[in-house]
Amino acid sequence: LPGWLFAYQLGVSWGEGRIRKRGARLLLIGGGVLFAVLLLVFHYPASMVGVPGEARTNSHPPSLLVVALAAAQSGAAILLRDRLGRLLRKPLLWAPVVVVNLSAMTILCWHQTAMLAAAVPASLAGAGGTAVAGLTTSPDTVGWILARIAWLPVFAGLLVLIARYARRFEAPWRSGTRAANARRALAGLLAAGFAVFALGLA
């Protein structure tokens, strides 16, 4: 939890004007150096998400590598903000950013589902021993990266299809109706059940 709170607090501090250019440079350089040291000296895994077979994970709980990356990325974003702002004054660049930003929470919540919608059928198709590059092979070569990039349009298409139907559930529910109250109760029960499962209380 402190790892995620660190990144959140950086955003709050920047929004309140506490992080200036000098602080941003310190974040970028300090985060970059710490990131390199953790990778090269302490042999932290390079992946930000859990990878089968790795003895250590960076995602649960978030490791120091996540903190270092958050610091470096935040510093770079603050330093580049004015330059990016000037670029986004052009409508052709501004429009897609706005469209994606309006769906940011949908993308966050459903991008893994879209990936699994492609990966699971591919895994079943490769059950006879045929691995699918970029999906069911180990992410340890440049070829895997290129194959994964080739899969990105497929993931994006599936995400658009999923989001088309998921957005209706993300919109504010009408209050006062019996159906709305039932949905709220069901959502509360599902959330409570997931919390019990995640915390190992059952």
CSV table of C-alpha atoms in Angstrom, one decimal:
chain,number,residue,atom,x,y,z
A,1,LEU,CA,0.0,0.0,0.0
A,2,PRO,CA,2.7,2.6,0.8
A,3,GLY,CA,4.1,2.0,-2.7
A,4,TRP,CA,0.9,3.1,-4.4
A,5,LEU,CA,0.3,5.9,-1.9
A,6,PHE,CA,3.8,7.3,-2.8
A,7,ALA,CA,2.8,7.7,-6.5
A,8,TYR,CA,-0.6,9.1,-5.5
A,9,GLN,CA,1.0,11.6,-3.1
A,10,LEU,CA,3.4,12.8,-5.8
A,11,GLY,CA,0.3,13.7,-7.9
A,12,VAL,CA,-1.3,15.5,-5.0
A,13,SER,CA,1.9,17.4,-4.2
A,14,TRP,CA,2.4,18.4,-7.9
A,15,GLY,CA,-1.3,19.5,-8.1
A,16,GLU,CA,-0.8,21.8,-5.0
A,17,GLY,CA,2.4,23.3,-6.6
A,18,ARG,CA,4.8,21.8,-4.2
A,19,ILE,CA,7.0,20.1,-6.9
A,20,ARG,CA,8.9,22.5,-9.1
A,21,LYS,CA,11.4,21.9,-11.8
A,22,ARG,CA,14.2,21.2,-9.3
A,23,GLY,CA,12.1,18.7,-7.5
A,24,ALA,CA,11.2,17.1,-10.8
A,25,ARG,CA,14.8,16.7,-11.8
A,26,LEU,CA,15.6,15.1,-8.4
A,27,LEU,CA,12.7,12.7,-8.9
A,28,LEU,CA,13.8,11.8,-12.4
A,29,ILE,CA,17.5,11.3,-11.6
A,30,GLY,CA,17.0,9.8,-8.2
A,31,GLY,CA,14.3,7.4,-9.4
A,32,GLY,CA,16.4,6.4,-12.5
A,33,VAL,CA,19.5,5.7,-10.4
A,34,LEU,CA,17.6,3.7,-7.8
A,35,PHE,CA,15.8,1.8,-10.6
A,36,ALA,CA,19.1,0.8,-12.2
A,37,VAL,CA,20.7,-0.1,-8.9
A,38,LEU,CA,17.8,-2.4,-7.9
A,39,LEU,CA,17.9,-4.1,-11.3
A,40,LEU,CA,21.6,-4.5,-11.7
A,41,VAL,CA,22.9,-4.8,-8.2
A,42,PHE,CA,20.0,-6.3,-6.2
A,43,HIS,CA,18.6,-8.3,-9.2
A,44,TYR,CA,15.0,-7.2,-8.9
A,45,PRO,CA,12.8,-8.6,-11.7
A,46,ALA,CA,12.4,-6.2,-14.6
A,47,SER,CA,8.7,-6.9,-15.1
A,48,MET,CA,6.3,-4.6,-13.1
A,49,VAL,CA,3.8,-7.4,-13.0
A,50,GLY,CA,4.2,-10.9,-11.6
A,51,VAL,CA,5.8,-13.5,-14.0
A,52,PRO,CA,5.5,-17.2,-13.4
A,53,GLY,CA,8.7,-18.7,-12.2
A,54,GLU,CA,10.1,-15.5,-10.7
A,55,ALA,CA,11.1,-15.8,-7.0
A,56,ARG,CA,10.1,-12.2,-6.4
A,57,THR,CA,7.3,-10.0,-7.7
A,58,ASN,CA,7.2,-6.2,-8.0
A,59,SER,CA,3.4,-5.9,-8.0
A,60,HIS,CA,2.0,-7.6,-4.9
A,61,PRO,CA,3.1,-6.0,-2.7
A,62,PRO,CA,4.6,-3.1,-4.7
A,63,SER,CA,8.4,-3.2,-4.3
A,64,LEU,CA,11.0,-0.5,-4.2
A,65,LEU,CA,11.3,-0.8,-8.0
A,66,VAL,CA,7.7,0.4,-8.4
A,67,VAL,CA,8.5,3.4,-6.2
A,68,ALA,CA,11.7,4.2,-8.2
A,69,LEU,CA,9.8,3.9,-11.5
A,70,ALA,CA,7.0,6.1,-10.1
A,71,ALA,CA,9.5,8.8,-9.1
A,72,ALA,CA,11.3,8.7,-12.5
A,73,GLN,CA,8.1,8.8,-14.5
A,74,SER,CA,6.6,11.6,-12.4
A,75,GLY,CA,9.7,13.7,-12.7
A,76,ALA,CA,9.8,13.2,-16.5
A,77,ALA,CA,6.1,14.0,-16.8
A,78,ILE,CA,6.5,17.2,-14.8
A,79,LEU,CA,9.5,18.3,-16.8
A,80,LEU,CA,7.8,17.6,-20.1
A,81,ARG,CA,4.4,19.0,-19.1
A,82,ASP,CA,4.8,22.5,-20.7
A,83,ARG,CA,6.2,21.0,-23.9
A,84,LEU,CA,3.5,18.4,-24.2
A,85,GLY,CA,0.9,21.1,-23.4
A,86,ARG,CA,2.1,23.1,-26.4
A,87,LEU,CA,1.8,20.0,-28.7
A,88,LEU,CA,-1.7,19.3,-27.5
A,89,ARG,CA,-2.9,22.7,-28.6
A,90,LYS,CA,-3.1,21.0,-32.1
A,91,PRO,CA,-6.7,19.6,-32.4
A,92,LEU,CA,-5.4,16.4,-34.2
A,93,LEU,CA,-3.3,15.5,-31.3
A,94,TRP,CA,-5.6,16.8,-28.6
A,95,ALA,CA,-8.7,14.9,-29.7
A,96,PRO,CA,-7.5,11.3,-29.3
A,97,VAL,CA,-6.0,12.2,-25.9
A,98,VAL,CA,-9.4,13.5,-24.7
A,99,VAL,CA,-11.2,10.5,-26.1
A,100,VAL,CA,-8.9,8.0,-24.3
A,101,ASN,CA,-9.0,10.1,-21.1
A,102,LEU,CA,-12.8,10.0,-21.0
A,103,SER,CA,-12.5,6.2,-21.0
A,104,ALA,CA,-9.5,6.0,-18.7
A,105,MET,CA,-11.3,4.1,-15.9
A,106,THR,CA,-12.9,1.7,-18.3
A,107,ILE,CA,-9.5,0.9,-19.9
A,108,LEU,CA,-8.0,0.4,-16.4
A,109,CYS,CA,-10.7,-1.9,-15.3
A,110,TRP,CA,-11.1,-4.0,-18.4
A,111,HIS,CA,-7.7,-4.1,-20.2
A,112,GLN,CA,-6.7,-7.4,-18.6
A,113,THR,CA,-10.1,-8.9,-19.6
A,114,ALA,CA,-9.4,-7.9,-23.2
A,115,MET,CA,-6.0,-9.5,-23.0
A,116,LEU,CA,-7.3,-12.7,-21.6
A,117,ALA,CA,-10.1,-12.8,-24.2
A,118,ALA,CA,-7.2,-13.3,-26.7
A,119,ALA,CA,-4.8,-15.2,-24.6
A,120,VAL,CA,-7.1,-18.0,-23.3
A,121,PRO,CA,-8.4,-19.1,-26.8
A,122,ALA,CA,-4.8,-19.0,-28.0
A,123,SER,CA,-3.6,-21.1,-25.1
A,124,LEU,CA,-6.4,-23.7,-25.8
A,125,ALA,CA,-5.4,-23.7,-29.5
A,126,GLY,CA,-1.8,-24.3,-28.5
A,127,ALA,CA,-2.7,-27.2,-26.2
A,128,GLY,CA,-1.1,-29.6,-28.6
A,129,GLY,CA,2.3,-28.1,-28.0
A,130,THR,CA,2.2,-25.1,-30.4
A,131,ALA,CA,3.1,-22.0,-28.5
A,132,VAL,CA,1.7,-18.6,-29.7
A,133,ALA,CA,4.4,-16.0,-29.9
A,134,GLY,CA,3.6,-12.9,-27.8
A,135,LEU,CA,0.9,-14.7,-25.8
A,136,THR,CA,1.8,-18.1,-24.5
A,137,THR,CA,5.6,-17.9,-24.8
A,138,SER,CA,8.1,-16.6,-22.3
A,139,PRO,CA,8.7,-12.8,-22.4
A,140,ASP,CA,12.5,-13.1,-22.6
A,141,THR,CA,13.4,-12.1,-26.2
A,142,VAL,CA,13.1,-9.2,-28.5
A,143,GLY,CA,11.0,-11.4,-30.7
A,144,TRP,CA,8.4,-11.7,-27.9
A,145,ILE,CA,8.2,-7.9,-27.7
A,146,LEU,CA,7.7,-7.5,-31.4
A,147,ALA,CA,5.0,-10.3,-31.3
A,148,ARG,CA,3.3,-8.6,-28.4
A,149,ILE,CA,3.2,-5.3,-30.2
A,150,ALA,CA,1.6,-7.1,-33.2
A,151,TRP,CA,-1.1,-8.3,-30.8
A,152,LEU,CA,-1.9,-4.8,-29.5
A,153,PRO,CA,-4.5,-4.0,-32.2
A,154,VAL,CA,-6.3,-7.3,-31.3
A,155,PHE,CA,-6.3,-6.3,-27.6
A,156,ALA,CA,-7.5,-2.8,-28.5
A,157,GLY,CA,-10.4,-4.2,-30.7
A,158,LEU,CA,-11.5,-6.6,-27.9
A,159,LEU,CA,-11.3,-3.8,-25.4
A,160,VAL,CA,-13.5,-1.6,-27.5
A,161,LEU,CA,-16.1,-4.4,-27.8
A,162,ILE,CA,-16.0,-5.0,-24.0
A,163,ALA,CA,-16.1,-1.3,-23.1
A,164,ARG,CA,-19.1,-0.8,-25.4
A,165,TYR,CA,-21.2,-3.0,-23.1
A,166,ALA,CA,-19.4,-2.3,-19.8
A,167,ARG,CA,-19.9,1.4,-19.9
A,168,ARG,CA,-23.6,1.0,-19.2
A,169,PHE,CA,-22.7,-0.5,-15.8
A,170,GLU,CA,-20.2,2.2,-15.0
A,171,ALA,CA,-22.7,5.0,-15.6
A,172,PRO,CA,-24.5,6.4,-12.5
A,173,TRP,CA,-27.4,4.2,-11.5
A,174,ARG,CA,-30.9,5.7,-11.2
A,175,SER,CA,-31.9,5.9,-7.6
A,176,GLY,CA,-35.2,5.1,-6.0
A,177,THR,CA,-36.2,2.2,-8.3
A,178,ARG,CA,-36.4,-1.4,-7.1
A,179,ALA,CA,-34.0,-2.6,-9.8
A,180,ALA,CA,-31.4,0.0,-8.9
A,181,ASN,CA,-31.6,-0.9,-5.2
A,182,ALA,CA,-31.2,-4.6,-6.1
A,183,ARG,CA,-28.1,-3.8,-8.2
A,184,ARG,CA,-26.6,-1.8,-5.4
A,185,ALA,CA,-27.2,-4.7,-2.9
A,186,LEU,CA,-25.8,-7.2,-5.3
A,187,ALA,CA,-22.7,-5.1,-6.0
A,188,GLY,CA,-22.2,-4.6,-2.3
A,189,LEU,CA,-22.4,-8.4,-1.6
A,190,LEU,CA,-20.0,-9.2,-4.5
A,191,ALA,CA,-17.5,-6.5,-3.2
A,192,ALA,CA,-17.7,-7.9,0.3
A,193,GLY,CA,-17.3,-11.5,-0.9
A,194,PHE,CA,-14.3,-10.5,-3.0
A,195,ALA,CA,-12.7,-8.7,0.0
A,196,VAL,CA,-13.2,-11.8,2.2
A,197,PHE,CA,-11.6,-14.0,-0.5
A,198,ALA,CA,-8.7,-11.6,-1.2
A,199,LEU,CA,-7.9,-11.2,2.5
A,200,GLY,CA,-8.1,-15.0,3.1
A,201,LEU,CA,-10.8,-14.7,5.7
A,202,ALA,CA,-12.8,-17.6,4.3
